[in-house]
Amino acid sequence: MTSKNTIKVAAIQQAFHGSKAATLEHTANQIRQAAEQGAELITLQELHATEYFCQVEDAKYFDLAEPLEGETCQLMKALAAELNIVIVASIFEKRGHGVYHNTALVLDKQQGLAGFFRKMHIPDDPGFYEKYYFIPGDNEPGFSPIETSIGKLGVLVCWDQWYPEAARLMALKGADVLIYPTAIGWDKDDTNDEQARQLDAWQTVQRGHSIANNLPVISINRVGLEDDPSGQTAGIDFWGNSFITGHQGEWLAKANSDEETILIAELDLNKSDKVRRIWPYFRDRRIDAYDNLLKRWID
Amino acid sequence: MTSKNTIKVAAIQQAFHGSKAATLEHTANQIRQAAEQGAELITLQELHATEYFCQVEDAKYFDLAEPLEGETCQLMKALAAELNIVIVASIFEKRGHGVYHNTALVLDKQQGLAGFFRKMHIPDDPGFYEKYYFIPGDNEPGFSPIETSIGKLGVLVCWDQWYPEAARLMALKGADVLIYPTAIGWDKDDTNDEQARQLDAWQTVQRGHSIANNLPVISINRVGLEDDPSGQTAGIDFWGNSFITGHQGEWLAKANSDEETILIAELDLNKSDKVRRIWPYFRDRRIDAYDNLLKRWID
């Protein structure tokens, strides 16, 4: 059996602090606090440096984008090296003129930029106009975990979290943990019942990936009400509830819906081998009968 | 938008009643009761006619098998016609000498035997020696929902419930509901904490399929302690907890862990169209990047 590799992990649930500079400064402080508490892997929410600008389609917001190894990358790289940690960050990436992505970065204490993941599934629905801003990640390398000094991180982004395919592909490539930087919230016009169903569904589908793949999950969401710049809606009430599960989907830590939080848990990143001996789903996959998963619909 | 097709569905959670004859008689009574309550779709647990014989590997248990259209099929077909309902049953199928399956049957009030599903993923772990008894279902037709007079039923069996692939394939072929006849229970030697984690994982992973596919789920499990014929263990304490969810994975009905129950809920089998407009996961699947799902492991 593989040896234990128990580490402290942190999920930093934050609000937007009015500007990119102020928000990044705040985040850097939160990272320092998490590191002081012993966290060796620190994870941030989706597009953590800015407001969630996808509530409207407006070309001016492309100004918020930065190159892969731009300002946010440099700041996080320096913090990872200084604090001897691994950081999962998230940026609005400008890859080229007219080529933008929603990209997660992994900064390693030893390697610097260890890898990145460009959001593969891009949502688009009222208040979340992401198809206007982000090109989906290329199918190569696609769903590939990122090797770091503490383990292989299966980093996916937000909408990817609704797709069992994404989690499974990360697991099949040897991910030790699934990590979902996220920006999801309530439409204030929905009923309380509908809001409760949505939050529960969001938690449950991700816990399902944890269970089906015998892997821990870290999901990091923002908090706070952000106005709709168009004034057409009451804005988005980001619902927080960042959480960390163990290898059987069991709750290890969970934040509430409206406060900034540094969520901490201990994870043994080598434990999946042990759990998979008891729940050997990988042994019995019917890869001879899965061809239709590559179809849009089976007519 | 498609029209409403709201029907009453029932899940019958039962114990083993000492013999196949006594158990089938009891089940027929339960089905009549559920039909009196207005159920139009009645679902039964895995291998409901007999004890869960897979606790040991013993060739004598092959005597319990019956042909596809054998005794259980005939009984259920007659009940479906008489009561004007659709029944999902489960048998130990003898397909040929030395060729046995764990098979779910769908009996339609109009069509008779509308279709069957041979369990595709076969478990094997201490107390659940199914690989000794059951050949996995053929890859064709594999994961295909069964057309009935009330809708397309995505019938899978027990261990299939841990596989997101199976649920997705049923959804891609137009299933209106996912149905899991099941036989799962606790090992009395596990701690209370581990028992709680297992039950929660079992519920959560299936609710995850409900959410990821915008489909209701009906999961039917047995209750009661069944002895280990070998005397080597304390037997299996089947944990019941049969349940029905709606299209967002929300609880509609849930049984407890130790009582026979007729669980009833109302389901609109056309509702997935409505839910998929709000949560359009099928729109954004990255079928160009899923090839590796057909691999055992990505080395």
Coordinates of C-alpha atoms in Angstrom, one line a residue:
Chain A
M1 CA 0.0 0.0 0.0
T2 CA 1.2 3.5 -0.8
S3 CA 2.5 5.5 2.1
K4 CA 0.6 8.3 3.8
N5 CA 0.8 11.8 2.4
T6 CA -1.3 13.8 4.8
I7 CA -1.3 17.5 4.2
K8 CA -3.2 20.5 5.3
V9 CA -5.3 22.1 2.5
A10 CA -7.1 25.4 2.5
A11 CA -10.0 26.8 0.5
I12 CA -10.2 30.6 0.7
Q13 CA -13.7 31.9 0.2
Q14 CA -13.8 35.6 -0.5
A15 CA -15.8 38.6 -1.7
F16 CA -14.7 41.1 -4.4
H17 CA -13.0 44.0 -2.7
G18 CA -13.8 46.8 -5.2
S19 CA -10.8 46.6 -7.5
K20 CA -8.3 44.1 -8.8
A21 CA -5.4 45.7 -6.8
A22 CA -7.4 45.7 -3.5
T23 CA -8.7 42.2 -4.0
L24 CA -5.3 40.7 -4.8
E25 CA -3.8 42.4 -1.8
H26 CA -6.6 41.0 0.4
T27 CA -6.1 37.5 -1.1
A28 CA -2.4 37.7 -0.5
N29 CA -3.1 38.4 3.2
Q30 CA -5.6 35.5 3.4
I31 CA -3.0 33.2 1.8
R32 CA -0.5 34.2 4.5
Q33 CA -3.0 33.5 7.2
A34 CA -3.8 30.1 5.8
A35 CA -0.1 29.3 5.5
E36 CA 0.4 30.4 9.2
Q37 CA -2.3 27.8 10.0
G38 CA -0.1 25.2 8.3
A39 CA -1.8 24.9 5.0
E40 CA 0.5 23.4 2.3
L41 CA -2.0 23.5 -0.5
I42 CA -4.1 26.8 -0.8
T43 CA -6.9 27.1 -3.3
L44 CA -8.7 30.2 -4.5
Q45 CA -12.1 30.7 -6.2
E46 CA -12.7 31.3 -9.9
L47 CA -11.6 34.7 -11.2
H48 CA -10.7 35.7 -7.7
A49 CA -8.8 38.9 -8.6
T50 CA -11.9 40.7 -10.0
E51 CA -15.6 41.0 -9.9
Y52 CA -17.6 38.3 -11.8
F53 CA -17.8 40.5 -14.9
C54 CA -19.8 37.9 -17.0
Q55 CA -23.2 39.3 -15.7
V56 CA -23.2 41.4 -18.9
E57 CA -21.6 41.2 -22.4
D58 CA -19.4 44.3 -22.6
A59 CA -16.1 44.5 -24.5
K60 CA -14.5 46.8 -21.9
Y61 CA -14.1 43.8 -19.6
F62 CA -11.5 42.3 -21.8
D63 CA -9.2 44.9 -20.3
L64 CA -9.3 42.8 -17.1
A65 CA -7.5 39.9 -18.9
E66 CA -3.8 39.2 -18.4
P67 CA -1.3 36.8 -20.0
L68 CA -0.8 33.3 -18.5
E69 CA 2.3 34.5 -16.7
G70 CA 1.0 38.0 -15.9
E71 CA 0.5 39.9 -12.7
T72 CA -1.6 37.3 -10.8
C73 CA 0.7 34.5 -11.8
Q74 CA 3.8 36.4 -10.6
L75 CA 2.2 37.4 -7.3
M76 CA 1.1 33.8 -6.6
K77 CA 4.4 32.3 -7.7
A78 CA 6.3 34.6 -5.3
L79 CA 3.9 33.7 -2.4
A80 CA 4.2 30.0 -3.1
A81 CA 8.0 30.2 -3.0
E82 CA 8.1 32.4 0.0
L83 CA 5.6 30.5 2.1
N84 CA 6.7 27.0 0.8
I85 CA 3.2 26.1 -0.4
V86 CA 1.3 25.1 -3.5
I87 CA -1.4 27.6 -4.7
V88 CA -4.3 27.1 -7.1
A89 CA -5.2 30.4 -8.6
S90 CA -7.6 31.5 -11.4
I91 CA -7.3 34.2 -14.0
F92 CA -9.0 35.7 -17.0
E93 CA -6.3 34.8 -19.5
K94 CA -5.4 36.7 -22.6
R95 CA -3.7 34.1 -24.8
G96 CA -3.6 36.2 -27.9
H97 CA -5.5 39.1 -29.5
G98 CA -9.1 37.8 -29.5
V99 CA -8.2 34.6 -27.7
Y100 CA -9.2 34.6 -24.1
H101 CA -9.7 31.7 -21.6
N102 CA -10.9 31.1 -18.1
T103 CA -7.8 29.6 -16.7
A104 CA -6.7 28.0 -13.4
L105 CA -3.0 28.2 -12.5
V106 CA -1.0 25.9 -10.2
L107 CA 2.0 27.6 -8.5
D108 CA 4.4 25.2 -6.8
K109 CA 6.9 26.2 -4.1
Q110 CA 9.6 24.4 -6.0
Q111 CA 8.6 24.5 -9.7
G112 CA 6.9 27.9 -10.0
L113 CA 4.2 27.6 -12.6
A114 CA 3.6 23.8 -12.5
G115 CA 0.8 23.9 -14.9
F116 CA -2.5 25.3 -15.9
F117 CA -6.0 24.2 -16.9
R118 CA -8.3 26.1 -19.3
K119 CA -11.9 25.7 -18.4
M120 CA -13.3 23.1 -20.8
H121 CA -17.1 23.4 -20.4
I122 CA -18.2 27.0 -20.8
P123 CA -21.7 28.0 -19.5
D124 CA -24.0 30.6 -20.9
D125 CA -27.3 31.5 -19.3
P126 CA -28.9 34.8 -18.1
G127 CA -26.3 36.5 -15.8
F128 CA -23.5 34.1 -16.7
Y129 CA -22.6 35.1 -20.3
E130 CA -19.3 33.2 -20.4
K131 CA -19.4 32.1 -24.0
Y132 CA -18.9 35.7 -24.9
Y133 CA -15.7 36.0 -23.0
F134 CA -14.0 32.6 -22.9
I135 CA -13.0 30.1 -25.5
P136 CA -13.2 26.5 -24.2
G137 CA -9.9 24.9 -23.4
D138 CA -8.3 22.9 -26.2
N139 CA -9.1 19.2 -26.3
E140 CA -5.3 18.6 -25.9
P141 CA -4.1 18.5 -23.1
G142 CA -7.7 18.8 -22.0
F143 CA -8.5 17.1 -18.8
S144 CA -5.0 16.5 -17.3
P145 CA -4.0 16.7 -13.7
I146 CA -1.1 18.9 -12.8
E147 CA 2.0 17.3 -11.1
T148 CA 3.2 19.2 -8.1
S149 CA 5.6 18.6 -5.2
I150 CA 2.7 17.5 -3.1
G151 CA 0.7 15.4 -5.6
K152 CA -1.3 15.4 -8.8
L153 CA -4.0 18.1 -8.7
G154 CA -7.1 17.5 -10.8
V155 CA -8.0 21.2 -11.3
L156 CA -11.2 21.9 -13.1
V157 CA -13.2 25.2 -13.2
C158 CA -16.9 25.8 -12.1
W159 CA -19.2 24.6 -14.9
D160 CA -16.9 21.6 -15.4
Q161 CA -18.1 20.5 -12.0
W162 CA -21.5 19.4 -13.4
Y163 CA -19.8 16.9 -15.7
P164 CA -19.0 13.4 -14.4
E165 CA -16.9 13.0 -17.6
A166 CA -14.4 15.7 -16.4
A167 CA -13.9 14.2 -13.0
R168 CA -13.5 10.7 -14.4
L169 CA -10.9 11.8 -16.9
M170 CA -8.9 13.5 -14.2
A171 CA -9.1 10.3 -12.1
L172 CA -8.1 8.1 -15.0
K173 CA -5.0 10.2 -15.4
G174 CA -4.1 9.7 -11.8
A175 CA -5.4 12.8 -10.0
D176 CA -5.0 12.7 -6.2
V177 CA -7.6 15.3 -5.6
L178 CA -10.3 17.2 -7.5
I179 CA -10.3 21.0 -7.2
Y180 CA -13.0 23.3 -8.4
P181 CA -12.5 27.1 -8.3
T182 CA -16.1 28.4 -8.7
A183 CA -18.3 31.5 -9.1
I184 CA -21.9 30.4 -8.5
G185 CA -24.8 32.2 -6.8
W186 CA -28.5 32.7 -6.5
D187 CA -30.8 34.7 -8.7
K188 CA -32.6 36.8 -6.2
D189 CA -35.8 36.3 -8.2
D190 CA -35.9 32.5 -7.6
T191 CA -38.0 31.2 -4.8
N192 CA -36.4 30.0 -1.6
D193 CA -37.2 26.4 -2.4
E194 CA -35.5 26.7 -5.8
Q195 CA -32.5 28.4 -4.3
A196 CA -32.2 25.5 -1.7
R197 CA -32.5 22.9 -4.5
Q198 CA -29.8 24.6 -6.5
L199 CA -27.3 24.8 -3.6
D200 CA -28.0 21.2 -2.7
A201 CA -27.6 20.0 -6.3
W202 CA -24.3 21.9 -6.6
Q203 CA -22.9 20.2 -3.5
T204 CA -24.3 16.8 -4.2
V205 CA -23.1 16.5 -7.8
Q206 CA -19.5 17.3 -6.7
R207 CA -19.7 14.9 -3.7
G208 CA -20.9 12.4 -6.3
H209 CA -17.6 12.8 -8.2
S210 CA -15.7 12.4 -5.0
I211 CA -17.5 9.1 -4.3
A212 CA -17.5 7.7 -7.9
N213 CA -13.7 8.4 -8.2
N214 CA -12.7 7.7 -4.6
L215 CA -11.0 11.1 -4.5
P216 CA -11.3 14.1 -2.2
V217 CA -12.9 17.3 -3.6
I218 CA -12.1 20.9 -2.8
S219 CA -14.7 23.4 -4.1
I220 CA -14.0 27.1 -3.6
N221 CA -16.8 29.6 -4.2
R222 CA -17.1 33.4 -3.8
V223 CA -19.4 35.2 -1.5
G224 CA -21.2 38.6 -1.7
L225 CA -23.8 40.3 -3.7
E226 CA -22.4 41.7 -7.0
D227 CA -24.6 44.2 -8.9
D228 CA -25.7 43.7 -12.4
P229 CA -24.0 46.5 -14.3
S230 CA -26.9 46.6 -16.7
G231 CA -29.4 47.1 -13.9
Q232 CA -31.7 44.6 -15.5
T233 CA -31.5 42.1 -12.6
A234 CA -30.9 42.3 -8.9
G235 CA -27.4 40.9 -9.4
I236 CA -25.9 37.6 -8.3
D237 CA -25.8 36.6 -4.6
F238 CA -22.8 34.3 -4.6
W239 CA -23.6 31.5 -2.3
G240 CA -20.3 30.6 -0.8
N241 CA -20.6 27.2 0.8
S242 CA -17.1 26.2 -0.2
F243 CA -16.3 22.7 1.0
I244 CA -13.8 19.9 1.3
T245 CA -14.8 16.2 1.2
G246 CA -12.8 13.0 1.9
H247 CA -12.4 10.0 -0.4
Q248 CA -15.9 8.7 0.2
G249 CA -17.6 12.1 -0.4
E250 CA -17.9 12.7 3.4
W251 CA -17.9 16.3 4.6
L252 CA -14.6 17.4 6.1
A253 CA -15.2 21.2 6.1
K254 CA -17.9 23.6 4.9
A255 CA -18.2 27.3 4.8
N256 CA -21.5 29.3 5.2
S257 CA -23.2 31.3 2.5
D258 CA -22.2 34.8 3.3
E259 CA -18.9 35.1 5.1
E260 CA -15.3 35.2 3.9
T261 CA -13.7 32.0 5.3
I262 CA -10.4 30.2 5.3
L263 CA -11.5 26.6 5.3
I264 CA -8.9 24.0 6.4
A265 CA -8.9 20.2 6.3
E266 CA -6.3 17.4 6.4
L267 CA -6.2 15.2 3.4
D268 CA -4.2 12.0 2.7
L269 CA -3.5 12.4 -1.0
N270 CA -2.4 8.8 -1.2
K271 CA -5.6 7.4 0.3
S272 CA -7.4 6.6 -2.9
D273 CA -5.4 3.4 -3.3
K274 CA -6.8 2.1 0.0
V275 CA -10.4 3.2 -0.7
R276 CA -10.3 1.7 -4.2
R277 CA -9.5 -1.7 -2.7
I278 CA -12.8 -1.6 -0.8
W279 CA -14.8 0.1 -3.5
P280 CA -13.2 -1.1 -6.7
Y281 CA -15.1 0.8 -9.3
F282 CA -12.1 1.1 -11.6
R283 CA -11.8 -2.6 -11.9
D284 CA -15.3 -3.1 -13.4
R285 CA -15.7 -0.2 -15.8
R286 CA -17.2 -1.5 -19.1
I287 CA -14.9 0.3 -21.5
D288 CA -16.2 -2.1 -24.2
A289 CA -19.6 -0.5 -23.9
Y290 CA -18.9 3.2 -23.4
D291 CA -18.4 4.3 -27.0
N292 CA -21.7 6.2 -27.1
L293 CA -20.3 8.6 -24.4
L294 CA -18.5 10.3 -27.4
K295 CA -21.8 11.1 -29.0
R296 CA -23.8 14.3 -28.6
W297 CA -27.1 12.4 -28.4
I298 CA -28.0 8.8 -29.4
D299 CA -30.6 9.3 -32.1
Chain B
M1 CA -42.3 22.5 -24.4
T2 CA -43.4 18.9 -24.1
S3 CA -46.6 18.2 -22.3
K4 CA -46.9 17.0 -18.7
N5 CA -46.9 13.3 -18.1
T6 CA -47.3 13.1 -14.3
I7 CA -47.6 9.6 -13.0
K8 CA -47.5 7.9 -9.6
V9 CA -44.6 5.7 -9.1
A10 CA -43.9 3.1 -6.3
A11 CA -40.8 1.5 -5.0
I12 CA -41.5 -1.6 -2.9
Q13 CA -38.8 -2.2 -0.3
Q14 CA -39.0 -5.8 1.0
A15 CA -37.4 -8.5 3.1
F16 CA -36.9 -12.1 2.0
H17 CA -39.8 -14.2 3.2
G18 CA -38.1 -17.6 3.6
S19 CA -38.8 -19.1 0.2
K20 CA -39.2 -18.0 -3.4
A21 CA -42.9 -19.0 -3.4
A22 CA -43.7 -17.1 -0.2
T23 CA -41.7 -14.1 -1.3
L24 CA -43.3 -13.8 -4.7
E25 CA -46.7 -14.2 -3.1
H26 CA -45.9 -11.4 -0.7
T27 CA -44.6 -9.2 -3.5
A28 CA -47.7 -9.7 -5.5
N29 CA -49.7 -8.5 -2.5
Q30 CA -47.5 -5.5 -2.2
I31 CA -47.9 -4.7 -5.9
R32 CA -51.7 -4.9 -5.5
Q33 CA -51.5 -2.5 -2.6
A34 CA -49.3 0.0 -4.5
A35 CA -51.7 -0.2 -7.5
E36 CA -54.7 0.5 -5.1
Q37 CA -52.8 3.6 -4.1
G38 CA -52.7 4.7 -7.7
A39 CA -49.2 3.7 -8.7
E40 CA -48.8 3.3 -12.4
L41 CA -45.1 2.3 -12.4
I42 CA -44.1 -0.2 -9.7
T43 CA -40.5 -1.0 -9.1
L44 CA -39.0 -3.9 -7.2
Q45 CA -35.6 -4.5 -5.6
E46 CA -32.8 -6.6 -7.1
L47 CA -33.3 -10.4 -7.0
H48 CA -36.5 -9.8 -5.1
A49 CA -37.9 -13.3 -5.4
T50 CA -35.1 -15.0 -3.4
E51 CA -32.5 -14.4 -0.6
Y52 CA -29.4 -12.6 -1.7
F53 CA -27.5 -15.9 -2.4
C54 CA -24.2 -14.3 -3.4
Q55 CA -22.9 -14.2 0.2
V56 CA -21.2 -17.5 -0.7
E57 CA -20.0 -19.3 -3.8
D58 CA -22.1 -22.4 -4.0
A59 CA -23.1 -24.2 -7.2
K60 CA -26.5 -25.2 -5.7
Y61 CA -27.7 -21.7 -6.0
F62 CA -27.8 -21.9 -9.7
D63 CA -31.0 -23.9 -9.1
L64 CA -32.7 -20.5 -8.2
A65 CA -32.2 -19.2 -11.8
E66 CA -35.0 -19.1 -14.3
P67 CA -35.4 -18.3 -18.0
L68 CA -36.0 -14.7 -19.1
E69 CA -39.7 -15.5 -19.6
G70 CA -40.0 -17.9 -16.6
E71 CA -42.1 -17.9 -13.5
T72 CA -41.3 -14.4 -12.3
C73 CA -41.8 -12.9 -15.7
Q74 CA -45.2 -14.6 -16.1
L75 CA -46.4 -13.6 -12.7
M76 CA -45.4 -10.0 -13.2
K77 CA -46.7 -9.8 -16.7
A78 CA -50.1 -11.0 -15.5
L79 CA -50.1 -8.5 -12.7
A80 CA -49.2 -5.6 -15.0
A81 CA -52.0 -6.5 -17.4
E82 CA -54.6 -7.1 -14.7
L83 CA -53.7 -3.9 -12.7
N84 CA -53.0 -1.8 -15.8
I85 CA -49.5 -0.8 -14.6
V86 CA -45.8 -1.1 -15.6
I87 CA -43.6 -3.2 -13.4
V88 CA -39.8 -3.3 -13.1
A89 CA -38.8 -6.8 -11.8
S90 CA -35.5 -8.5 -11.3
I91 CA -34.5 -12.1 -11.8
F92 CA -31.5 -14.5 -11.6
E93 CA -31.6 -15.4 -15.3
K94 CA -30.6 -18.6 -16.9
R95 CA -29.9 -17.7 -20.5
G96 CA -28.3 -21.1 -21.4
H97 CA -26.4 -23.9 -19.7
G98 CA -23.6 -22.1 -17.9
V99 CA -24.8 -18.7 -19.0
Y100 CA -26.4 -16.8 -16.2
H101 CA -27.2 -13.1 -15.7
N102 CA -28.6 -10.7 -13.1
T103 CA -31.4 -9.3 -15.2
A104 CA -34.1 -6.6 -14.8
L105 CA -37.4 -7.1 -16.6
V106 CA -39.9 -4.5 -17.6
L107 CA -43.5 -5.7 -17.9
D108 CA -45.9 -3.3 -19.5
K109 CA -49.7 -3.4 -19.2
Q110 CA -50.0 -3.3 -22.9
Q111 CA -46.9 -4.8 -24.4
G112 CA -46.1 -7.6 -21.9
L113 CA -42.4 -8.0 -21.6
A114 CA -41.3 -4.6 -23.0
G115 CA -37.6 -5.2 -22.5
F116 CA -34.9 -6.3 -20.2
F117 CA -31.5 -5.1 -18.9
R118 CA -28.7 -7.4 -18.0
K119 CA -26.5 -5.9 -15.2
M120 CA -23.5 -4.5 -16.9
H121 CA -21.1 -3.9 -14.0
I122 CA -20.7 -7.0 -11.8
P123 CA -19.2 -6.5 -8.3
D124 CA -17.2 -8.9 -6.3
D125 CA -16.1 -8.4 -2.8
P126 CA -16.4 -10.2 0.5
G127 CA -20.0 -11.2 0.9
F128 CA -21.0 -10.1 -2.6
Y129 CA -19.5 -12.8 -4.8
E130 CA -21.4 -11.9 -7.9
K131 CA -18.7 -12.6 -10.5
Y132 CA -19.1 -16.3 -9.7
Y133 CA -22.8 -16.2 -10.6
F134 CA -23.4 -13.5 -13.2
I135 CA -21.9 -12.8 -16.6
P136 CA -21.9 -9.1 -17.3
G137 CA -24.5 -8.0 -19.9
D138 CA -23.4 -7.9 -23.5
N139 CA -22.1 -4.5 -24.8
E140 CA -24.9 -4.6 -27.3
P141 CA -27.6 -3.5 -26.5
G142 CA -25.8 -2.5 -23.3
F143 CA -27.1 0.7 -21.8
S144 CA -30.5 1.1 -23.5
P145 CA -33.6 2.5 -21.9
I146 CA -36.8 0.4 -22.3
E147 CA -39.7 1.9 -24.1
T148 CA -43.0 1.5 -22.3
S149 CA -46.5 2.9 -22.5
I150 CA -45.6 5.5 -19.9
G151 CA -42.1 6.5 -20.9
K152 CA -38.6 5.3 -21.5
L153 CA -37.2 3.6 -18.4
G154 CA -33.5 3.7 -17.8
V155 CA -33.2 0.5 -15.8
L156 CA -29.8 -0.4 -14.4
V157 CA -29.0 -2.8 -11.5
C158 CA -27.2 -2.1 -8.2
W159 CA -23.4 -1.9 -8.8
D160 CA -24.2 0.0 -12.1
Q161 CA -25.4 2.8 -9.8
W162 CA -21.8 3.7 -8.9
Y163 CA -20.9 4.4 -12.5
P164 CA -21.7 7.9 -13.9
E165 CA -21.1 6.4 -17.4
A166 CA -24.1 4.1 -17.1
A167 CA -26.5 6.9 -16.1
R168 CA -25.2 9.2 -18.8
L169 CA -25.5 6.5 -21.5
M170 CA -29.1 6.0 -20.5
A171 CA -29.8 9.7 -20.6
L172 CA -28.1 10.1 -24.0
K173 CA -30.5 7.4 -25.3
G174 CA -33.5 9.4 -24.1
A175 CA -34.3 7.8 -20.7
D176 CA -37.1 9.6 -18.8
V177 CA -36.1 8.2 -15.4
L178 CA -33.3 6.1 -13.9
I179 CA -34.3 3.0 -12.0
Y180 CA -31.9 1.0 -9.8
P181 CA -33.1 -2.3 -8.3
T182 CA -30.5 -2.9 -5.6
A183 CA -29.3 -5.3 -2.8
I184 CA -26.8 -3.4 -0.6
G185 CA -26.2 -3.6 3.1
W186 CA -23.9 -3.2 6.0
D187 CA -21.1 -5.4 7.1
K188 CA -21.9 -5.7 10.9
D189 CA -18.2 -5.6 11.6
D190 CA -17.8 -2.1 10.2
T191 CA -17.9 0.8 12.6
N192 CA -21.0 3.0 12.9
D193 CA -19.1 5.9 11.3
E194 CA -18.1 3.7 8.3
Q195 CA -21.7 2.4 8.0
A196 CA -23.0 6.0 7.9
R197 CA -20.4 7.0 5.3
Q198 CA -21.4 4.1 3.1
L199 CA -25.1 4.8 3.2
D200 CA -24.6 8.5 2.5
A201 CA -22.2 7.7 -0.4
W202 CA -24.8 5.3 -1.9
Q203 CA -27.5 7.9 -1.8
T204 CA -25.3 10.8 -2.9
V205 CA -23.8 9.2 -5.9
Q206 CA -27.2 8.3 -7.3
R207 CA -28.6 11.7 -6.5
G208 CA -25.6 13.0 -8.4
H209 CA -26.7 11.0 -11.5
S210 CA -30.1 12.6 -11.1
I211 CA -28.6 16.1 -11.1
A212 CA -26.0 15.6 -13.8
N213 CA -28.6 14.1 -16.1
N214 CA -31.7 16.2 -15.1
L215 CA -33.6 13.0 -14.5
P216 CA -35.5 11.5 -11.6
V217 CA -34.1 8.4 -9.8
I218 CA -35.9 5.5 -8.3
S219 CA -33.6 3.3 -6.1
I220 CA -35.1 0.2 -4.5
N221 CA -33.2 -1.7 -1.9
R222 CA -34.1 -4.7 0.3
V223 CA -34.3 -4.8 4.1
G224 CA -33.5 -7.4 6.7
L225 CA -30.6 -9.3 8.1
E226 CA -29.7 -12.3 5.9
D227 CA -27.4 -14.9 7.4
D228 CA -24.1 -15.9 5.8
P229 CA -24.6 -19.6 4.9
S230 CA -20.9 -20.2 5.5
G231 CA -21.2 -18.9 9.0
Q232 CA -18.0 -17.0 8.5
T233 CA -19.5 -13.5 8.9
A234 CA -22.4 -12.0 10.7
G235 CA -24.3 -11.8 7.4
I236 CA -25.5 -8.7 5.6
D237 CA -27.8 -6.2 7.2
F238 CA -29.6 -4.8 4.1
W239 CA -30.0 -1.1 4.7
G240 CA -33.2 -0.3 2.9
N241 CA -33.4 3.5 2.5
S242 CA -35.0 3.1 -0.9
F243 CA -35.7 6.5 -2.4
I244 CA -37.1 8.6 -5.2
T245 CA -35.7 11.9 -6.3
G246 CA -36.9 14.6 -8.7
H247 CA -35.1 16.1 -11.7
Q248 CA -32.7 18.2 -9.6
G249 CA -31.8 15.3 -7.3
E250 CA -34.2 16.6 -4.6
W251 CA -35.7 14.1 -2.2
L252 CA -39.3 13.1 -3.1
A253 CA -39.6 10.0 -0.9
K254 CA -37.3 8.0 1.3
A255 CA -37.8 4.7 3.3
N256 CA -36.0 3.9 6.5
S257 CA -33.4 1.2 7.1
D258 CA -35.4 -1.7 8.5
E259 CA -39.0 -1.7 7.5
E260 CA -40.9 -3.0 4.5
T261 CA -42.3 0.0 2.7
I262 CA -44.3 1.0 -0.3
L263 CA -42.8 4.3 -1.3
I264 CA -44.9 6.5 -3.5
A265 CA -44.1 9.7 -5.4
E266 CA -45.5 11.7 -8.3
L267 CA -43.1 12.2 -11.2
D268 CA -43.5 14.2 -14.4
L269 CA -41.6 12.0 -16.9
N270 CA -41.5 14.9 -19.4
K271 CA -40.0 17.4 -17.1
S272 CA -36.3 16.9 -18.1
D273 CA -36.9 19.1 -21.2
K274 CA -37.9 22.0 -18.9
V275 CA -35.0 21.4 -16.4
R276 CA -32.5 21.1 -19.2
R277 CA -33.4 24.6 -20.5
I278 CA -32.3 26.0 -17.1
W279 CA -29.3 23.6 -16.6
P280 CA -28.2 22.9 -20.1
Y281 CA -25.4 20.4 -19.4
F282 CA -26.1 18.5 -22.6
R283 CA -25.4 21.5 -24.7
D284 CA -21.8 21.9 -23.5
R285 CA -20.5 18.3 -23.3
R286 CA -16.9 18.2 -24.8
I287 CA -17.4 15.1 -26.9
D288 CA -14.2 16.1 -28.8
A289 CA -12.2 15.6 -25.6
Y290 CA -13.8 12.5 -24.0
D291 CA -11.9 9.8 -25.9
N292 CA -10.0 8.7 -22.9
L293 CA -13.2 7.6 -21.2
L294 CA -12.8 4.5 -23.3
K295 CA -9.5 3.6 -21.6
R296 CA -9.0 1.5 -18.6
W297 CA -6.4 3.9 -17.2
I298 CA -4.3 6.6 -18.8
D299 CA -0.7 5.5 -18.4

